[in-house]
Tab-separated table of C-alpha atoms in Angstrom:
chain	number	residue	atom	x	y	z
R	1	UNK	CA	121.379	122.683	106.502
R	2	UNK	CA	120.677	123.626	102.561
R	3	UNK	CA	118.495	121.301	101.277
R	4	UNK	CA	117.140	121.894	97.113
R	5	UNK	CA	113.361	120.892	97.144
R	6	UNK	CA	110.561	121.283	94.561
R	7	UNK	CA	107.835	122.939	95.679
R	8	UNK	CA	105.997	122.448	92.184
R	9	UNK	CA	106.799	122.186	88.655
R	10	UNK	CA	109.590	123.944	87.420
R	11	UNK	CA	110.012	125.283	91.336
R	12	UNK	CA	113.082	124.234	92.480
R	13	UNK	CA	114.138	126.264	95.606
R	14	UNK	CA	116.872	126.054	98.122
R	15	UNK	CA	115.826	126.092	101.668
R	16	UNK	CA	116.942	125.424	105.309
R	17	UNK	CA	115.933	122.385	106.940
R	18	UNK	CA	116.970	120.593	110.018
R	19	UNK	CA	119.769	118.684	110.047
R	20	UNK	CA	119.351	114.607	109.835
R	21	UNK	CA	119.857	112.649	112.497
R	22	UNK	CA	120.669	108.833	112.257
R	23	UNK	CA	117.828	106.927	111.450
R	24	UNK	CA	119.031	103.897	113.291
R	25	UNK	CA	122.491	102.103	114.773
R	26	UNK	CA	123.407	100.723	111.452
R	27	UNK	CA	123.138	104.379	109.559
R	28	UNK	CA	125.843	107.082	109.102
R	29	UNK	CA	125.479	110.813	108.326
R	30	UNK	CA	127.430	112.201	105.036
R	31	UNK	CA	128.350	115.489	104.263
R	32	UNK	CA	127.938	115.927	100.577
R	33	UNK	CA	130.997	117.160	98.887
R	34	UNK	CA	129.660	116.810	95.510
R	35	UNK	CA	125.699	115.399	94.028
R	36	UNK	CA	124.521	114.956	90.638
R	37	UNK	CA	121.063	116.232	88.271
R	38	UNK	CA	119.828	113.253	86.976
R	39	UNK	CA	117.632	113.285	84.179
R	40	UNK	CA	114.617	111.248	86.325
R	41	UNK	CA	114.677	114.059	89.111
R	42	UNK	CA	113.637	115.757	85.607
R	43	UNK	CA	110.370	113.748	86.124
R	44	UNK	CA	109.407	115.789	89.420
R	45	UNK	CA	110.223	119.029	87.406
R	46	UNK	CA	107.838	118.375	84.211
R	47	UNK	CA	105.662	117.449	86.688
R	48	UNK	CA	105.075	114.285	85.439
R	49	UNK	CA	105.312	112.746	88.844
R	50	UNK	CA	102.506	114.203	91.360
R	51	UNK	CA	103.339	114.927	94.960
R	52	UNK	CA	101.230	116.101	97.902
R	53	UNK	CA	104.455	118.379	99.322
R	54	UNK	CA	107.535	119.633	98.832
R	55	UNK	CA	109.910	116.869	98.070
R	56	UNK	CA	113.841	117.251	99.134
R	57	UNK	CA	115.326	115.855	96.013
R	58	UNK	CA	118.292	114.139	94.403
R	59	UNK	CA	120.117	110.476	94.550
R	60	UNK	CA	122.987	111.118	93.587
R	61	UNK	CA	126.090	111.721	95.666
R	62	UNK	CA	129.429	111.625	97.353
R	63	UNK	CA	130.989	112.777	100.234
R	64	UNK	CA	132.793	112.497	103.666
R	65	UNK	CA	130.976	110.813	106.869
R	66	UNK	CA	131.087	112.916	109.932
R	67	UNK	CA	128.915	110.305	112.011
R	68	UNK	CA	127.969	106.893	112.222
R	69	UNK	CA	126.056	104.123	114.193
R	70	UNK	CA	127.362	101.899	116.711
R	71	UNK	CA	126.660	98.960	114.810
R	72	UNK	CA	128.421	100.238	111.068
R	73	UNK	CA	131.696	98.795	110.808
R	74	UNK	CA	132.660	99.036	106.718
R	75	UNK	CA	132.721	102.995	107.138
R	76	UNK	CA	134.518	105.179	109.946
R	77	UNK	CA	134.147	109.101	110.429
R	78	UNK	CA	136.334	111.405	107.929
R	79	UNK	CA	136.235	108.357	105.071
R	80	UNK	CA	135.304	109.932	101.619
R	81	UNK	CA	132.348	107.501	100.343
R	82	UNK	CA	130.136	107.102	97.370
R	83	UNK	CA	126.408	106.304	98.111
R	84	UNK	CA	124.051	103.927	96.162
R	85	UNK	CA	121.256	106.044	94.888
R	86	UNK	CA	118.904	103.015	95.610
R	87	UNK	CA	118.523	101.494	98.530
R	88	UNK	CA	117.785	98.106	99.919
R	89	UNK	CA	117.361	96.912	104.205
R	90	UNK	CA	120.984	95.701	103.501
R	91	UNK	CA	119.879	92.281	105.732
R	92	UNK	CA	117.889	90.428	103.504
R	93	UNK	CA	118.781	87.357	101.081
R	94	UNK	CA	117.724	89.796	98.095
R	95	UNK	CA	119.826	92.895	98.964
R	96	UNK	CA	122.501	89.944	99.903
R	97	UNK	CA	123.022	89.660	96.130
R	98	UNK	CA	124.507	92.837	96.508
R	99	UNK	CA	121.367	94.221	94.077
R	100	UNK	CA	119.412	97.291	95.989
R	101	UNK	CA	116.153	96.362	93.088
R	102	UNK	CA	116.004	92.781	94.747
R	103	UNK	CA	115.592	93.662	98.716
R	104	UNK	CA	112.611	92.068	100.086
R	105	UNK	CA	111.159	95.155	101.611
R	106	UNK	CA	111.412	96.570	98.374
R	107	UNK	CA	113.609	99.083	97.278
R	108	UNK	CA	113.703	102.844	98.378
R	109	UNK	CA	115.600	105.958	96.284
R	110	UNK	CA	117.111	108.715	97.934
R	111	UNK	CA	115.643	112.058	96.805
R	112	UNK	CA	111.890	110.577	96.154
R	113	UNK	CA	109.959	111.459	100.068
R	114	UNK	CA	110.857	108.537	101.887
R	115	UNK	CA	114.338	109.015	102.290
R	116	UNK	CA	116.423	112.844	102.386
R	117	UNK	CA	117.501	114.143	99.314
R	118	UNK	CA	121.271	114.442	98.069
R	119	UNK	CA	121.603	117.540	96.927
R	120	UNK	CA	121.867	119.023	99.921
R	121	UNK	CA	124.755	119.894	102.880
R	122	UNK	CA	123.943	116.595	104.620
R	123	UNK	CA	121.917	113.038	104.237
R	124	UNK	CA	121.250	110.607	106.700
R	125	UNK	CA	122.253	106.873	105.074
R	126	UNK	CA	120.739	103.836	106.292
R	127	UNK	CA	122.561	100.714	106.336
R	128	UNK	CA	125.434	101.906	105.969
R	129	UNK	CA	127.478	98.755	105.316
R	130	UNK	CA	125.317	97.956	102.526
R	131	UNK	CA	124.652	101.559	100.793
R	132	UNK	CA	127.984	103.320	101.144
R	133	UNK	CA	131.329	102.242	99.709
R	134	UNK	CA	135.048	103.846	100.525
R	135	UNK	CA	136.185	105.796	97.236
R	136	UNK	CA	138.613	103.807	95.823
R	137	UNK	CA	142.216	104.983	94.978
R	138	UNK	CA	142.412	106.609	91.770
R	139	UNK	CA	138.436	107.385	91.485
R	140	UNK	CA	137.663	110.897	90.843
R	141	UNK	CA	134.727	112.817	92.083
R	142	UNK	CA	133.423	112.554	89.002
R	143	UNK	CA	133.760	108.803	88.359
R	144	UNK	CA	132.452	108.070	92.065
R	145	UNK	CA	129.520	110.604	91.658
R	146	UNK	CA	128.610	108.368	87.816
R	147	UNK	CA	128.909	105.251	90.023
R	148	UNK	CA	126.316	105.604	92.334
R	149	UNK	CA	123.803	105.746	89.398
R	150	UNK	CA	124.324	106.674	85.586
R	151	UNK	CA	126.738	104.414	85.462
R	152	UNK	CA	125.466	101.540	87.059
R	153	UNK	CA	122.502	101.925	85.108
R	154	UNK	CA	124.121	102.162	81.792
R	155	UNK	CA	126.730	99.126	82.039
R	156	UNK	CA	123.481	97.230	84.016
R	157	UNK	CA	121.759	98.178	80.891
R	158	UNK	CA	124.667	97.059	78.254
R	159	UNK	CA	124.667	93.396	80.085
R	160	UNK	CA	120.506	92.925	80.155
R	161	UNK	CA	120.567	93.491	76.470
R	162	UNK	CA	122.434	90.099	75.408
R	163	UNK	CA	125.327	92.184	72.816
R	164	UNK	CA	126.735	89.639	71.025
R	165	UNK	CA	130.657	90.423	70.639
R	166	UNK	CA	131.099	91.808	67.682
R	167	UNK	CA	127.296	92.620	67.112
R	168	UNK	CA	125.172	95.685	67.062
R	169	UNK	CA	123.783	98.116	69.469
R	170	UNK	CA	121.835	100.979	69.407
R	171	UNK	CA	121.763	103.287	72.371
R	172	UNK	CA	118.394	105.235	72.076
R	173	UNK	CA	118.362	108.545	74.078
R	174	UNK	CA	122.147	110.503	74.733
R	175	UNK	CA	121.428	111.567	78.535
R	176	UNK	CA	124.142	110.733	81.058
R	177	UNK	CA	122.881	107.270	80.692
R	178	UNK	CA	122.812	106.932	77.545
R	179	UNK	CA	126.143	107.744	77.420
R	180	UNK	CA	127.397	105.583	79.888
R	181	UNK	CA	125.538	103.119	77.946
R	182	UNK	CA	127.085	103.485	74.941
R	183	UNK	CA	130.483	103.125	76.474
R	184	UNK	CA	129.601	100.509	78.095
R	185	UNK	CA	128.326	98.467	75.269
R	186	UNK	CA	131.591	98.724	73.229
R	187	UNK	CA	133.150	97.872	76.866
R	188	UNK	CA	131.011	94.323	76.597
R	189	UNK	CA	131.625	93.766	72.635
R	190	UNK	CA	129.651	95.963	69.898
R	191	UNK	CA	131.676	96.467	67.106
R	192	UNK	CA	128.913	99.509	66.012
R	193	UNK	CA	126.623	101.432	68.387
R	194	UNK	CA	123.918	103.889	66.963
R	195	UNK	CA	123.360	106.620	68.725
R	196	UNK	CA	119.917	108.159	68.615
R	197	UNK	CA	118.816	111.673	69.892
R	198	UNK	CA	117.205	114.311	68.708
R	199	UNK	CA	119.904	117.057	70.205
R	200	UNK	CA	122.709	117.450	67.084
R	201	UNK	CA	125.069	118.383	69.918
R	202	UNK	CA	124.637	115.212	71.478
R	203	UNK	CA	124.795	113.129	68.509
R	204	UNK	CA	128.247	114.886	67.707
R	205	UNK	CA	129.432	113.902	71.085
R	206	UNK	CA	128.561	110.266	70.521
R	207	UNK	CA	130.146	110.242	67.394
R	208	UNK	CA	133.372	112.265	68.805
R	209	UNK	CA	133.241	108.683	71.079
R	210	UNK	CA	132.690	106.090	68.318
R	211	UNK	CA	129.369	105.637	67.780
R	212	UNK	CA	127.347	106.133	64.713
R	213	UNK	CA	124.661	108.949	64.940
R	214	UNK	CA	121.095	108.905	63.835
R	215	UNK	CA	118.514	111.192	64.393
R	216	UNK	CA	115.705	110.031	66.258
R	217	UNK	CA	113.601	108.286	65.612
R	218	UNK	CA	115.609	105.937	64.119
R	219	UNK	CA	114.388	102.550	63.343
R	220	UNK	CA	113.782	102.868	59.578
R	221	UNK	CA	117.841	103.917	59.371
R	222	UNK	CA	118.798	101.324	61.850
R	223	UNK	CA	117.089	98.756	59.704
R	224	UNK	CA	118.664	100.497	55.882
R	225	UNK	CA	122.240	100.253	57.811
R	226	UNK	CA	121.490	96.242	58.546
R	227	UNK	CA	120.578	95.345	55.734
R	228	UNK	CA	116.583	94.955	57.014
R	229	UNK	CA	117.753	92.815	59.669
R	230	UNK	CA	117.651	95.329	63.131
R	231	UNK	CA	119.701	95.980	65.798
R	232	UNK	CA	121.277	92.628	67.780
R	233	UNK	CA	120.377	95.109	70.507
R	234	UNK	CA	118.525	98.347	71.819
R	235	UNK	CA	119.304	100.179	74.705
R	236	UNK	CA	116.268	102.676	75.580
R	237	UNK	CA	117.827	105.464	77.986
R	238	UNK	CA	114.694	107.726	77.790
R	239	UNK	CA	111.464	105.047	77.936
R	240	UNK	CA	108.884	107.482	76.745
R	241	UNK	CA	106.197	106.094	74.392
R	242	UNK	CA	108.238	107.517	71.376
R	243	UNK	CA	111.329	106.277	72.131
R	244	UNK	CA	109.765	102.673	73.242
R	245	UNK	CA	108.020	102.146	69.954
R	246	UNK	CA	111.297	102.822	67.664
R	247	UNK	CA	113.399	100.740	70.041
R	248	UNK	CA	111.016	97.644	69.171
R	249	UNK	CA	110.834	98.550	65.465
R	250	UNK	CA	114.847	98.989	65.060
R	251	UNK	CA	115.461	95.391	66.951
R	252	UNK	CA	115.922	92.719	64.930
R	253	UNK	CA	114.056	89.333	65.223
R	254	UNK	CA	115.444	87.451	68.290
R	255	UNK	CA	116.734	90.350	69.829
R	256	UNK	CA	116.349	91.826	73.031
R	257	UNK	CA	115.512	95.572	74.212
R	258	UNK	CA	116.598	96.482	77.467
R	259	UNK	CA	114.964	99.509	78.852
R	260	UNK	CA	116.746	101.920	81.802
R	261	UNK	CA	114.564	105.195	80.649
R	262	UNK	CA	112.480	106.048	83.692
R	263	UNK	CA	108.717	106.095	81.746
R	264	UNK	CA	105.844	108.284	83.113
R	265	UNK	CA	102.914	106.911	84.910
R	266	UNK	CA	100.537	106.467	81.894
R	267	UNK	CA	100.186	102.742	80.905
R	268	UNK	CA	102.363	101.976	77.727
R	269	UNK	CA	100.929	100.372	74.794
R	270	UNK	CA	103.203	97.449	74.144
R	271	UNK	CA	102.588	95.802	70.638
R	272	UNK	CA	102.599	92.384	72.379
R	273	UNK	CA	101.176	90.411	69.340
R	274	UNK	CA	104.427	92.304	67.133
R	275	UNK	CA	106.996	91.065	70.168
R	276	UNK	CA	105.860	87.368	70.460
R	277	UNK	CA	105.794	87.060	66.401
R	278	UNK	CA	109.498	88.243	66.065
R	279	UNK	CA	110.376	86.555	69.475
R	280	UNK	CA	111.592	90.139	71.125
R	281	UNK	CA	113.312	89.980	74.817
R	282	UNK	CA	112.399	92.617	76.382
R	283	UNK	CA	113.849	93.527	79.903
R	284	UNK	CA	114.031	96.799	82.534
R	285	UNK	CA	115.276	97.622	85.341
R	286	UNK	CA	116.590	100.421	87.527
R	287	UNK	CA	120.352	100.361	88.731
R	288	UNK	CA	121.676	97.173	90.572
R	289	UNK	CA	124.027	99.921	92.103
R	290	UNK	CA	126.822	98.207	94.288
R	291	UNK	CA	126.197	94.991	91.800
R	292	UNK	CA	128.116	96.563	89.305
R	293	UNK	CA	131.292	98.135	91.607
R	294	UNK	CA	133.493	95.056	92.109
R	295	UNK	CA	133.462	95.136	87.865
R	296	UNK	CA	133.349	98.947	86.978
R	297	UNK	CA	135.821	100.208	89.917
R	298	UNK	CA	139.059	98.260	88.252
R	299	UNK	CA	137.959	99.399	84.833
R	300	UNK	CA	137.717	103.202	85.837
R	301	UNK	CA	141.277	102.600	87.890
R	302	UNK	CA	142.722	101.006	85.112
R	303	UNK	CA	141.964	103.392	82.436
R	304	UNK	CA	140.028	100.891	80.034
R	305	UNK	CA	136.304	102.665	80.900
R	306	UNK	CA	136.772	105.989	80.349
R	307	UNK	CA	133.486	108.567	81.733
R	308	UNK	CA	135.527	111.561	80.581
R	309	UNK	CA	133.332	114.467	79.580
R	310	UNK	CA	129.519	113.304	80.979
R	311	UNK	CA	129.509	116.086	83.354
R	312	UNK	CA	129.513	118.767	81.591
R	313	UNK	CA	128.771	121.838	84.109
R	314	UNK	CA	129.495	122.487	87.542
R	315	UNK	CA	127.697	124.829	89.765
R	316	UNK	CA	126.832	125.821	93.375
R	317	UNK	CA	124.402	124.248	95.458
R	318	UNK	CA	122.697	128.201	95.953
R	319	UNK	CA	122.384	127.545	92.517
R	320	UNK	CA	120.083	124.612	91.574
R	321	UNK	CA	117.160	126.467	90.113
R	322	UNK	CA	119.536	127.630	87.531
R	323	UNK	CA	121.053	123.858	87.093
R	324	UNK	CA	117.587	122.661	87.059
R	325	UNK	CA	116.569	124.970	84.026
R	326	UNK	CA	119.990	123.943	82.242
R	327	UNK	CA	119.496	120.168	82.595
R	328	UNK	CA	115.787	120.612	81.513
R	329	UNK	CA	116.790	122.439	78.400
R	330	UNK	CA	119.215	119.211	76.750
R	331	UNK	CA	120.941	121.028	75.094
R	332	UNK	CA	123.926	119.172	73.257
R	333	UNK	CA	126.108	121.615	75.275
R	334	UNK	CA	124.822	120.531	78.632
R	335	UNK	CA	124.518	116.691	79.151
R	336	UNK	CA	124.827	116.094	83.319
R	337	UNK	CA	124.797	119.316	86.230
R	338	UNK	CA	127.159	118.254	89.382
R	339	UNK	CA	126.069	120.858	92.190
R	340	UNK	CA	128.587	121.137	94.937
R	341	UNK	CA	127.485	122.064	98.322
């Protein structure tokens, strides 16, 4: 099969590797109709994140399962499925929450060394029952390919930030994420969002969607537009140093920041004495994937969550390198790469 691996930063190839087999009776094989560039597969590229090897990336994906175990009963060969991008054992009383970030072994992401890589013709799925859900009628590829991470993330991200209805948001970074996060947040109640980027396209797209645009960073206009009061809340979608620092400035006293933004592995200097004086929340987390289906599926069906216009180019599988290079540019053009194998 095609798999797209990084051989080194900024070396994204496509190369032939054996196909999977099925890791265990409870696993199923997928054929992957359609997988997503997310902006922390971005992390591998900037090398940012070292690795030893080549690393078969991607966590993002949808598809059709052409085998499964003798003990998976939720999935049958020739369904079209979505797969969580994290994964949990799928057995224990954390992942039993239905939240991949509380299994007990700890959790695993596709695309990272321990398990295959989606962007590619085929992944092997373990626990099958647990990580892989039947698309739903009236889903699109696009909307099932947005649930199995950036939109998980984003509407996990709106709820962990406490938004008062009627209050405040700002959504700092305008990623596929970030997006989804500022939808999301007027979903759960803000009557204004901020937007914050640096990319004008991007701010133009949030405001084509609602939101009010600022250009980063953005706490001393976030804190003119209230009055000096801050933000009720702050969404952080990008989690570098930066970007940390002006969501804690632009929150107000009491609130909370809720942080989604995949940092790098240098330690963060968090103005703790600054947080405890003005009482700051501050939470993070990764996506509570198949957590958040039973809520965003009917809301997608129904038309009241719309995802309309995240993905933003479509190309080949052959041609990842190039998709690579486009998502690393974010450009206000370019916001999310689907590669279709």
């Amino acid at each position: 099969m095609r798999a797209v691996v990084i051989n080194g930063p900024g070396n994204i190839a496509v190369e032939t590797r054996p196909d999977p087999v099925l890791p265990g009776p409870d696993a199923a094989i997928i054929e992957v109709t359609a997988a997503g560039i997310c902006g922390s597969d971005l992390h591998f590229y900037e090398g940012e994140y070292p690795f030893a090897e080549s690393v078969a990336l991607g966590h993002e994906a949808v598809g059709r399962v052409v085998e499964v175990g003798a003990q998976v009963q939720s999935v049958a060969v020739g369904d079209s499925v979505l797969v969580s991008s994290v994964a949990g054992c799928g057995s224990c009383p954390g992942c039993a929450t239905n939240d991949p970030v509380m299994c007990y072994s700890g959790l695993q992401i596709f695309g990272s060394g321990a398990l295959g890589g989606a962007q590619a013709d085929l992944l092997a799925v373990p626990a099958a029952d647990f990580l892989l859900r039947k698309i739903p009628e009236g889903i699109n590829t696009e909307q099932a390919l947005l649930l199995t991470d950036n939109l998980a993330t984003g509407w996990a991200a709106a709820q962990r930030a406490d938004i008062p209805y009627g209050g405040t948001v700002a959504v700092v970074g305008l990623g596929a994420v970030g997006l989804c996060s500022l939808r999301s947040a007027f979903m759960q109640g803000a009557a204004t969002v901020f937007a914050v980027d640096r990319v004008e396209g991007r701010l133009r797209r949030a405001a084509d969607w609602g939101a009010t645009p600022i250009k980063a960073p953005a706490a001393e206009a976030i804190l003119a537009a209230t009055g000096g009061r801050g933000a009720d809340s702050v969404i952080d979608a990008v989690a570098t140093d930066a970007s940390l620092n002006d969501a804690l400035n632009a929150v107000r006293p009491g609130g909370t920041v809720s942080v989604v933004g995949v940092h790098d592995l240098q330690p963060f200097p968090l103005p703790a004495l600054s947080c405890l004086m003005r009482s700051i929340t501050l939470r993070m987390t990764t996506a509570p994937v198949q957590r958040t289906w039973p809520e965003l599926i009917p809301l997608l069906q129904s038309g009241r969550l719309n995802v309309d216009g995240i993905f933003t180019t479509t190309m080949p599988l052959d041609e990842a390198p190039t998709g690579y290079a486009t998502a690393d540019a974010r450009s206000g053009d370019d916001v999310k790469v689907l590669l279709t194998p």
